[in-house]
Tab-separated table of C-alpha atoms in Angstrom:
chain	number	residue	atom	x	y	z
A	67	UNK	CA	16.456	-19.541	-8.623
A	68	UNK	CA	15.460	-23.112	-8.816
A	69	UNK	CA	19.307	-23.909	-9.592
A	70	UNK	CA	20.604	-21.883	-6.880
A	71	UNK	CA	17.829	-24.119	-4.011
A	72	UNK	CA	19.166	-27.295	-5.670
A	73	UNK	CA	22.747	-26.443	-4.724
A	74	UNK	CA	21.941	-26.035	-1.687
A	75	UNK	CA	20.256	-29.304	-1.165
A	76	UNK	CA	23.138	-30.904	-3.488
A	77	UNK	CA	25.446	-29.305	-0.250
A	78	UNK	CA	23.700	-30.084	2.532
A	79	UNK	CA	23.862	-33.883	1.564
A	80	UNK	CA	27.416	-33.504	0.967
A	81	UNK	CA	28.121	-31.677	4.349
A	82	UNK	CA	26.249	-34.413	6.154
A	83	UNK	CA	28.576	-37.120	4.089
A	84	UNK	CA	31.790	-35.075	5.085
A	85	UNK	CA	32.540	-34.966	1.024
A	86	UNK	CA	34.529	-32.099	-0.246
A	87	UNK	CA	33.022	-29.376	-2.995
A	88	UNK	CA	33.662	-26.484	-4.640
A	89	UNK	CA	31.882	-23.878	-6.054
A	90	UNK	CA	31.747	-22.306	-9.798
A	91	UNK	CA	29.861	-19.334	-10.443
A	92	UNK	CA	29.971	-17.104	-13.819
A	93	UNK	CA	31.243	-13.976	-12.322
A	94	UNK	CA	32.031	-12.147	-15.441
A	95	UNK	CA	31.159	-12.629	-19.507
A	96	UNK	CA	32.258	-10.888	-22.335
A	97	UNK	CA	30.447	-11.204	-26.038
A	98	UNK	CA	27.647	-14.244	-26.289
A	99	UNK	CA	27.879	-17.485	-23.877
A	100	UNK	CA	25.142	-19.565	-22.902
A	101	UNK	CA	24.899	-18.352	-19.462
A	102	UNK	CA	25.196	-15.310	-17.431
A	103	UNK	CA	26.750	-13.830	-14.748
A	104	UNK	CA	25.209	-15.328	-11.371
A	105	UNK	CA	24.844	-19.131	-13.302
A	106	UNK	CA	26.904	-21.766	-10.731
A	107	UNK	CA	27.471	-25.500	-10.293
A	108	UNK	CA	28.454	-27.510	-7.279
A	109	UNK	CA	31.237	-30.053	-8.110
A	110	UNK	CA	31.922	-33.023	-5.536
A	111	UNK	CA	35.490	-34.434	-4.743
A	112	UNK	CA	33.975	-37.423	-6.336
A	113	UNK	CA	32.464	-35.186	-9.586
A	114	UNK	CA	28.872	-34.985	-9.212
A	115	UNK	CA	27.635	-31.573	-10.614
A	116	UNK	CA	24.502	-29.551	-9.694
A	117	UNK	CA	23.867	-26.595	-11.936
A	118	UNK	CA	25.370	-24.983	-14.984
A	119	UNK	CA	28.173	-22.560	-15.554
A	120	UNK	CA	27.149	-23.561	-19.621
A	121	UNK	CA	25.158	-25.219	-22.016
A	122	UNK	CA	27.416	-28.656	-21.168
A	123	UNK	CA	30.729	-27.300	-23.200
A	124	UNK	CA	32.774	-25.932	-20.196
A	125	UNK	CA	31.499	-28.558	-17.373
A	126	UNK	CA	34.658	-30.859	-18.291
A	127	UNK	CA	37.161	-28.408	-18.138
A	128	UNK	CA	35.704	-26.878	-15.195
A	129	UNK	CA	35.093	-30.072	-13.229
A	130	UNK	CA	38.913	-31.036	-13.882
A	131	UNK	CA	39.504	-27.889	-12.253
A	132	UNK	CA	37.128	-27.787	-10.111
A	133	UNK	CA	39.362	-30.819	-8.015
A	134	UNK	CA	42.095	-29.179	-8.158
A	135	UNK	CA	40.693	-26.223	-6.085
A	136	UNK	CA	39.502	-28.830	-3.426
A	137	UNK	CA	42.590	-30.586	-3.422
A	138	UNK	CA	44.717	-27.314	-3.218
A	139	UNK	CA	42.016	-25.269	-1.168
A	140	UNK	CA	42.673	-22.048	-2.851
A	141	UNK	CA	39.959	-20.209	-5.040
A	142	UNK	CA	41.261	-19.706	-8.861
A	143	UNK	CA	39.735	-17.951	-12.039
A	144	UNK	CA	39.137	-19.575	-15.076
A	145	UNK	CA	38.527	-17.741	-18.570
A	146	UNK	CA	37.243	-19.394	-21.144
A	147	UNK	CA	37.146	-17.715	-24.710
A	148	UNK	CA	34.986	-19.348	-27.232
A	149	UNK	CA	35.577	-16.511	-29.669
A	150	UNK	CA	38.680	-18.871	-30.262
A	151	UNK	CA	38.605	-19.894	-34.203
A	152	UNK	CA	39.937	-23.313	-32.864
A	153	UNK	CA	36.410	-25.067	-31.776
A	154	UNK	CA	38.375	-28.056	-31.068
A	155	UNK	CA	40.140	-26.196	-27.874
A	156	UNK	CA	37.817	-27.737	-24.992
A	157	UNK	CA	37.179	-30.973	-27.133
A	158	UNK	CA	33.887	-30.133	-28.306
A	159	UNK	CA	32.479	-27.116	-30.987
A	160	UNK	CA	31.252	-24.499	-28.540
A	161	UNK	CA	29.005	-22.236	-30.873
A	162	UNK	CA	28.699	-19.035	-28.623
A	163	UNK	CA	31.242	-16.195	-28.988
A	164	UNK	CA	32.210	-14.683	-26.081
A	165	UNK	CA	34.704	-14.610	-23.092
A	166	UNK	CA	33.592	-16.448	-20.170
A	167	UNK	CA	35.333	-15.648	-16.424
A	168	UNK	CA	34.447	-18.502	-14.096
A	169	UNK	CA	34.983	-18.253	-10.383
A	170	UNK	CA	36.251	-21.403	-8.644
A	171	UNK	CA	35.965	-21.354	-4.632
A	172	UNK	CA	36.782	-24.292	-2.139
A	173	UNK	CA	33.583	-24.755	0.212
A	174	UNK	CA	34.542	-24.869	3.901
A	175	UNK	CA	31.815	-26.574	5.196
A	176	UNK	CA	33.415	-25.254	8.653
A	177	UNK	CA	32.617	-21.509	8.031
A	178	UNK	CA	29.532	-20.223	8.314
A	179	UNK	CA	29.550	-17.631	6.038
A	180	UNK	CA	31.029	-19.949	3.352
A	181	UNK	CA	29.595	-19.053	-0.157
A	182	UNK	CA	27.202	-21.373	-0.182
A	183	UNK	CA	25.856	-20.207	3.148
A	184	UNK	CA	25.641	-16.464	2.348
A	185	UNK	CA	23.333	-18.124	-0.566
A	186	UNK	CA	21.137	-19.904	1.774
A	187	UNK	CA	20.936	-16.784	4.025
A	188	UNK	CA	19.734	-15.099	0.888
A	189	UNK	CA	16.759	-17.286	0.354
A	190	UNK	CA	15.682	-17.779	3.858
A	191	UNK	CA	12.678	-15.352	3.487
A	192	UNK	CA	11.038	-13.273	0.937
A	193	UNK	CA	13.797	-9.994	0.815
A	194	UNK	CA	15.915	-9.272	-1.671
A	195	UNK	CA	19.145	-9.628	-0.781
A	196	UNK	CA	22.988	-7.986	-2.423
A	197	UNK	CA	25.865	-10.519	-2.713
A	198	UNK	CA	29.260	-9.239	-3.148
A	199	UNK	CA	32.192	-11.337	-5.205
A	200	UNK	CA	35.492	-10.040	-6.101
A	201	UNK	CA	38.006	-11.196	-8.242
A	202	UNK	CA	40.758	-9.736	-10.760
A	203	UNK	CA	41.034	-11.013	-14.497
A	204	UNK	CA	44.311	-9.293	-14.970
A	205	UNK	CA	45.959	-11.521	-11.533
A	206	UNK	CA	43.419	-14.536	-12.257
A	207	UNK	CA	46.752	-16.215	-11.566
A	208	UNK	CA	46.907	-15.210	-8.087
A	209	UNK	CA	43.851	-16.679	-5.295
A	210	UNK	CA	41.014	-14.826	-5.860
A	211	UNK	CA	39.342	-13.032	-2.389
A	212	UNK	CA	35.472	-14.853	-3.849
A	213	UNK	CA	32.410	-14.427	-2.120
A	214	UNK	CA	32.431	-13.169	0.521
A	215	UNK	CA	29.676	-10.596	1.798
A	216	UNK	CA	26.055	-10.387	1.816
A	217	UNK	CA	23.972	-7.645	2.709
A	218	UNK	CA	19.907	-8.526	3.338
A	219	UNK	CA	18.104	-5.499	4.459
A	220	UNK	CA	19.313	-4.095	7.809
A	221	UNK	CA	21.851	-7.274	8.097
A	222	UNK	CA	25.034	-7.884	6.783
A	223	UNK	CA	26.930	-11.541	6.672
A	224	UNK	CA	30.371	-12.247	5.879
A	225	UNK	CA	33.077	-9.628	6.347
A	226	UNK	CA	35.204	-7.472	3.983
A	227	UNK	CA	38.061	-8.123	6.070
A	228	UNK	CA	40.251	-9.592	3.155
A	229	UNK	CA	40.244	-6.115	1.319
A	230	UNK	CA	42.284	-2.898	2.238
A	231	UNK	CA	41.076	-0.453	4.465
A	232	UNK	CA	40.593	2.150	1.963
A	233	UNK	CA	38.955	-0.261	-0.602
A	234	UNK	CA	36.804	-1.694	2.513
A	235	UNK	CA	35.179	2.060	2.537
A	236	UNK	CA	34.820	2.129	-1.038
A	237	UNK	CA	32.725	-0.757	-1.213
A	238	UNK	CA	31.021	0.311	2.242
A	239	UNK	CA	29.829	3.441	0.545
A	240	UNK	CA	29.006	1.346	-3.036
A	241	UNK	CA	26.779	-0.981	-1.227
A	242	UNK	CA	24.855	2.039	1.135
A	243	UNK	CA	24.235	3.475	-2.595
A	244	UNK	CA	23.454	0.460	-4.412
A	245	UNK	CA	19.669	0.840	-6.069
A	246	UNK	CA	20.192	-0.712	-9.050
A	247	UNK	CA	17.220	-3.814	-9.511
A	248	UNK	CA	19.637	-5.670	-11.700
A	249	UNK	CA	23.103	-7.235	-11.011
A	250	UNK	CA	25.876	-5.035	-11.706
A	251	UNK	CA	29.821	-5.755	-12.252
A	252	UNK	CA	31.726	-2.558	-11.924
A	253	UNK	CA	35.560	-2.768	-11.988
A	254	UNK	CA	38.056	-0.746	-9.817
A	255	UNK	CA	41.650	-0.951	-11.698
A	256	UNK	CA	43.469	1.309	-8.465
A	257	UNK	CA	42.470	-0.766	-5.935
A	258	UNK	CA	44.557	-3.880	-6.648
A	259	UNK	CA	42.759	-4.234	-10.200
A	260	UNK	CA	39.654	-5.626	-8.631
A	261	UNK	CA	36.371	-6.152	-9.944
A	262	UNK	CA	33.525	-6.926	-8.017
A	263	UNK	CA	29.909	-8.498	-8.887
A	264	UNK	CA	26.936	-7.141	-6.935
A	265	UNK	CA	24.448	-9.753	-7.635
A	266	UNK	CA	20.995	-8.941	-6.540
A	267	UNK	CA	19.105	-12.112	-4.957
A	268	UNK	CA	15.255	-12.071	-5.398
A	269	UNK	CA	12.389	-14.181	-3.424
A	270	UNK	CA	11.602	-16.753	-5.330
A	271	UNK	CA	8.805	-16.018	-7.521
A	272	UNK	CA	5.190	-16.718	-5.500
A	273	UNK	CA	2.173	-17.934	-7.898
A	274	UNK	CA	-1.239	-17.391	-5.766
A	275	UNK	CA	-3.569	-19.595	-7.906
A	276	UNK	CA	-6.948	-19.298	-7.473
A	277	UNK	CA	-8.586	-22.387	-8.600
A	278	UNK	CA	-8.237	-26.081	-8.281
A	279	UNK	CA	-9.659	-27.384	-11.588
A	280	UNK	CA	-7.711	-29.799	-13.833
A	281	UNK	CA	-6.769	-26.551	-16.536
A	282	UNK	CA	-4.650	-25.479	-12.959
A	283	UNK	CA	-2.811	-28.516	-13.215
A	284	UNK	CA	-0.593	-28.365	-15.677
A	285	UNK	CA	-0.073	-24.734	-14.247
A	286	UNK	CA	1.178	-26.411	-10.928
A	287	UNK	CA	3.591	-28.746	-12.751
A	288	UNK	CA	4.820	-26.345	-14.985
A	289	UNK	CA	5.774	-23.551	-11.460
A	290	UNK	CA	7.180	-26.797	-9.947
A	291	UNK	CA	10.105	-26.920	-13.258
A	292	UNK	CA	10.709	-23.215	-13.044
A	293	UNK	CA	11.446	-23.485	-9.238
A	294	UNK	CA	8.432	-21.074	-7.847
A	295	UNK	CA	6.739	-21.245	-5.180
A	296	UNK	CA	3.036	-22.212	-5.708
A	297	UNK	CA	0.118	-21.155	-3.182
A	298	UNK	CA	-3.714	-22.595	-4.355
A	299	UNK	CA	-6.627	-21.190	-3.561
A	300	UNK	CA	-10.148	-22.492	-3.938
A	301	UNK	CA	-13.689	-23.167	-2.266
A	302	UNK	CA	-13.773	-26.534	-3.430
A	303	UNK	CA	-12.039	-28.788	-0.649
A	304	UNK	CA	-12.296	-32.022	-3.112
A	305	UNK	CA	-10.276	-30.198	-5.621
A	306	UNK	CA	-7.613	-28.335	-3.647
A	307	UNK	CA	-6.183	-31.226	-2.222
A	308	UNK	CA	-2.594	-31.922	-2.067
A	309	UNK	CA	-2.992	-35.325	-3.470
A	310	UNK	CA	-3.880	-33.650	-6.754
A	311	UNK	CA	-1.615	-30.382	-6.088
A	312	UNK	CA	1.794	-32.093	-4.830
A	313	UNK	CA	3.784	-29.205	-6.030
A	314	UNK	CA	1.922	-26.652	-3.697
A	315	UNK	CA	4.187	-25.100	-0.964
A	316	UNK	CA	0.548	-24.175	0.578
A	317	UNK	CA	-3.398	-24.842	-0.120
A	318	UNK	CA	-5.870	-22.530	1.145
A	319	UNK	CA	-9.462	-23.892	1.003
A	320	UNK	CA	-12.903	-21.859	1.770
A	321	UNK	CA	-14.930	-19.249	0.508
A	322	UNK	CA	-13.486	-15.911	-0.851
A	323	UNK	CA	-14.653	-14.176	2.107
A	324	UNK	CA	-12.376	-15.621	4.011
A	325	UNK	CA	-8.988	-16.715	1.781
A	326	UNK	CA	-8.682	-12.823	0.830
A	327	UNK	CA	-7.162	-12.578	4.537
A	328	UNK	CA	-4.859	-15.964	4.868
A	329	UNK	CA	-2.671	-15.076	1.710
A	330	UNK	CA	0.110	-12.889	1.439
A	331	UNK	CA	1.888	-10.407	-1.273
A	332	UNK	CA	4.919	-8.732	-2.955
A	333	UNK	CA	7.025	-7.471	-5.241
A	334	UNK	CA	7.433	-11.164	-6.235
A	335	UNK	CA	4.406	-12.270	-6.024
A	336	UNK	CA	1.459	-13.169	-8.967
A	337	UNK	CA	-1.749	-13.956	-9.072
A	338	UNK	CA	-3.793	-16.063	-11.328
A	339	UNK	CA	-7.505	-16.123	-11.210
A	340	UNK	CA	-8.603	-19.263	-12.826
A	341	UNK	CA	-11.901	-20.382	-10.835
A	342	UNK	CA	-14.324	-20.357	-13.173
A	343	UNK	CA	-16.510	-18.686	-10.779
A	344	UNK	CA	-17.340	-15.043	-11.267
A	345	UNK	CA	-18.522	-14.352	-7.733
A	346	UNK	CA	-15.720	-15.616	-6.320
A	347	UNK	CA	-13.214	-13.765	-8.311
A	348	UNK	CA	-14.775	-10.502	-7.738
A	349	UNK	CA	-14.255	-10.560	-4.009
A	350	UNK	CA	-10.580	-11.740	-4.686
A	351	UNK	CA	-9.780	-8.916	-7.351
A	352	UNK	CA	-11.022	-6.144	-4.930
A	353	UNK	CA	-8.329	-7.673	-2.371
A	354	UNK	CA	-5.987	-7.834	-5.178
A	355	UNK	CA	-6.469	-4.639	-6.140
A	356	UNK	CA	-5.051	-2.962	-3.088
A	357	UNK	CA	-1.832	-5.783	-2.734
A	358	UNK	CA	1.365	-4.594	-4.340
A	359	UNK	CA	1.391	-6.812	-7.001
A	360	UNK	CA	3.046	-6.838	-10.522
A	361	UNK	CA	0.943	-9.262	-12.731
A	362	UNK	CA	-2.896	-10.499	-12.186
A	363	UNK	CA	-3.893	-12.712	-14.403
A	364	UNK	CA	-7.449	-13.557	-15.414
A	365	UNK	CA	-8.480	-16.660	-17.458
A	366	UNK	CA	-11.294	-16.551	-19.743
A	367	UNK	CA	-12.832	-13.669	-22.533
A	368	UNK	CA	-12.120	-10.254	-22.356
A	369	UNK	CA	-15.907	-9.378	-21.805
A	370	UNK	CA	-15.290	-10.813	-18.577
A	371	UNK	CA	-12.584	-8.866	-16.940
A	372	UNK	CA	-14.700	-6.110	-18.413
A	373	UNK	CA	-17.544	-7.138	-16.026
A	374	UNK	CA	-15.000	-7.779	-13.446
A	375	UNK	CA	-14.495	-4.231	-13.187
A	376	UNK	CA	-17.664	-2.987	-13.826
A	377	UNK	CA	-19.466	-4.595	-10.867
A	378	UNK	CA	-16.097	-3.280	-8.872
A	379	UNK	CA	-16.395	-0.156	-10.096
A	380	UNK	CA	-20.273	0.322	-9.763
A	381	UNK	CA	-19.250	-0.499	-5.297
A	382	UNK	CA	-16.936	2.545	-6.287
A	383	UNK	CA	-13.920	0.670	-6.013
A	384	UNK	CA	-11.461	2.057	-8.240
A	385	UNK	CA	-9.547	-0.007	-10.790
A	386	UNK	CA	-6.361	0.479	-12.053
A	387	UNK	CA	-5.430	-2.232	-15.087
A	388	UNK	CA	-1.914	-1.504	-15.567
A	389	UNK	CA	-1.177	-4.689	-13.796
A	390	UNK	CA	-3.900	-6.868	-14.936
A	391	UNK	CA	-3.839	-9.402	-17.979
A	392	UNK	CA	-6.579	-10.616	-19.550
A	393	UNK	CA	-7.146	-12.774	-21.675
A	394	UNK	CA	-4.386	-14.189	-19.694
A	395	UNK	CA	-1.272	-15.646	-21.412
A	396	UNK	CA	0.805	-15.097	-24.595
A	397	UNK	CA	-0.505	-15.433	-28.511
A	398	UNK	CA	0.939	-18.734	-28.890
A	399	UNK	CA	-1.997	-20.230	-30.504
A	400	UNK	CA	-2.542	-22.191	-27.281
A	401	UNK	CA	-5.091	-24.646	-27.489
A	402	UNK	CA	-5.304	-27.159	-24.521
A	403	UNK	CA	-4.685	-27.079	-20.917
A	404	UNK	CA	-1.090	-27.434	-21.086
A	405	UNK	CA	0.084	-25.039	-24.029
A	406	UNK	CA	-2.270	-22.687	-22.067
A	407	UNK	CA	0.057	-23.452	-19.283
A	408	UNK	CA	3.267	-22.579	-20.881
A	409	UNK	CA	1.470	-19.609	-22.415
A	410	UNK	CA	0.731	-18.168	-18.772
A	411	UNK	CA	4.449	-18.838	-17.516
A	412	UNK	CA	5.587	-17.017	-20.351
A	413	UNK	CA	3.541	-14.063	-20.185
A	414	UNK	CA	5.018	-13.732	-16.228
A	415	UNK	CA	8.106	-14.441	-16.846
A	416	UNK	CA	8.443	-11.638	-19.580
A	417	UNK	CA	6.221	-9.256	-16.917
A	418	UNK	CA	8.457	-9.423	-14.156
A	419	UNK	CA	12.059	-9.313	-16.194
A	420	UNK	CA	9.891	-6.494	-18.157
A	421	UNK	CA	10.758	-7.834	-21.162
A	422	UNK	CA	8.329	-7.254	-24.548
A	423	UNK	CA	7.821	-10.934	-26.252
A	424	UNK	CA	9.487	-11.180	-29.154
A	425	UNK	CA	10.984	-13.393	-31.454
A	426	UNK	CA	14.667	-13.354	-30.917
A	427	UNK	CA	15.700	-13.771	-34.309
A	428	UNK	CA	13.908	-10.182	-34.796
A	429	UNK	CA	16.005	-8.582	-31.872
A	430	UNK	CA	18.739	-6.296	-32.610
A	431	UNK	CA	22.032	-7.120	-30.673
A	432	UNK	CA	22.918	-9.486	-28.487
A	433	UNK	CA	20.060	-12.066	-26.797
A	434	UNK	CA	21.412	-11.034	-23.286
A	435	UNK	CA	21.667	-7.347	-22.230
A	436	UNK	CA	25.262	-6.550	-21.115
A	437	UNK	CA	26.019	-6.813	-16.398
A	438	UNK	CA	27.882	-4.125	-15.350
């Protein structure tokens, strides 16, 4: 996510300096490669990057080509297969194993619905969003149609205009049925040999963290690198200050009594209750408890979340744990502030792509589960 809003500023400064770009986006991989499906990078005419299409072996390659798109204005597809014996092919040794189909689109900064614009439209507000690309591997010779529709709850941007009519209804129907919480690439060999990659755009990831005391800092810095969004919360107006929270999108300051009414929730949305003050957290969980949430996290000993509920529970208000974690965190061995920190971020990253923790020389199969 955090790649995808630094595009976007990376584009806006080019639009505003009238300097050509184009657009690279994993649209398809086959096997093991550093990055999936959905992973882009903005070249310049001049060949400045923002983002990743790989761990640094492809950029090269990709950036040559990359100018030629802008030069020649037409959208091409580039495979790359590292499962090539010959590590010497793109200069460097590669290491991954797999076939990697990269998208290459010429930005028109004159379109509205350019790719990079249906992207922005995707993160203007907190709905998840479906963003269409098509392209062919078996005519990756031939222009490629690219991105070119979005659909964000009742709205739709772009147009499927550069398809045939009875495709266009295909798709129509595909994207009225489309459920699925992850992206999907599904491939349509009689219509023209197409494939096309839903990609399903998510709100940024919202931290609400209660508490303002230097342990929360690290947990502010740490948000800021992975690109969420951080809200703080706290009674103590010295401490929730923006001088000492600079990465905070928002700061809420005041008693529980009131905050429980001035923040909002969602599907993307954690919590982290890390006061230090049992009072106050008790008022906050019982507002919690009723939000649609999918992780709550609660620093300190298990004995306390236990009398969290308890007093909750003896105001008969009923609590459901399925969504709480406490001790917050990962077993890491975490010992200070920061490694605390990174345990936390973990721990929600792993809850929201609903992923158990392992070690991933213990997993059976590929790191990455197969799009499409």
């Amino acid at each position: 996510m955090k790649e995808l809003q630094q595009i976007i500023q990376a584009y806006e400064g080019c639009k505003s300096e009238s300097q050509s770009v184009a657009l690279a986006t994993v649209v398809q991989v086959d096997g093991s490669a550093y990055r999936r499906p959905g992973a882009r990078m903005l070249v310049t005419q001049e060949g400045n990057l923002t983002g990743a299409i790989s761990g640094g072996c492809l950029e090269g390659d990709a950036l040559r080509k990359a100018q030629a798109v802008i030069f020649q204005q037409k959208s091409m597809l580039v495979t790359y297969d590292t499962t090539d014996e010959d590590d010497q092919k793109f200069g460097v040794g590669l290491g991954c194993n797999g076939i990697i189909h990269v998208l290459i689109e010429p930005i028109d900064f004159g379109n509205p619905e350019n790719p990079v614009e249906l992207i922005k439209k995707a993160l203007s507000n907190r709905e998840t969003s479906l963003l269409l690309t098509l392209f062919s591997v078996p005519n990756s010779k031939s222009e490629q149609i690219g991105t070119i529709y979005l659909k964000k709850g009742s709205q739709d941007f772009g147009n499927l205009s550069k398809v045939h009519a009875d495709f266009r209804q295909v798709l129509e129907k595909e994207i009225a049925d489309f459920d699925s919480p992850q992206n999907l690439i599904q491939s349509f060999s009689e219509y023209q040999q197409l494939s096309v990659f839903f990609e399903v755009i998510k709100p940024v990831t919202r931290i609400l963290l209660f508490g303002a005391g230097n342990d929360t800092i690290p947990v502010a810095k740490l948000a800021e690198i992975l690109g969420f969004e951080l809200v703080l919360i706290d009674g103590r107006k010295n401490l929730a200050t923006a001088a000492r929270f600079p990465q905070a999108k928002q700061i809420i300051q005041g008693p529980a009594e009131e905050v429980i009414d001035q923040f909002e929730t969602d599907l993307n949305t954690v919590a982290l209750l890390m006061t230090h003050n049992f009072e106050y957290e008790v008022i906050v969980l019982e507002k919690l408890l009723h939000c649609m949430i999918p992780y709550i996290g609660i620093l300190g000993p298990k004995r306390k979340t236990e009398k969290l509920i308890q007093r909750l529970e003896s105001n008969r208000i009923q609590v459901s744990t399925e969504n709480l974690y406490a001790p917050i965190g990962l077993e890491i061995g975490a010992e200070t502030s920061e490694e605390i920190a990174l345990s936390i971020l973990a721990e929600i990253k792993a809850v929201l792509n609903r992923k158990q923790p392992i070690f991933l020389r213990d997993k059976q199969g590929p790191i990455h589960e197969k799009v499409g």
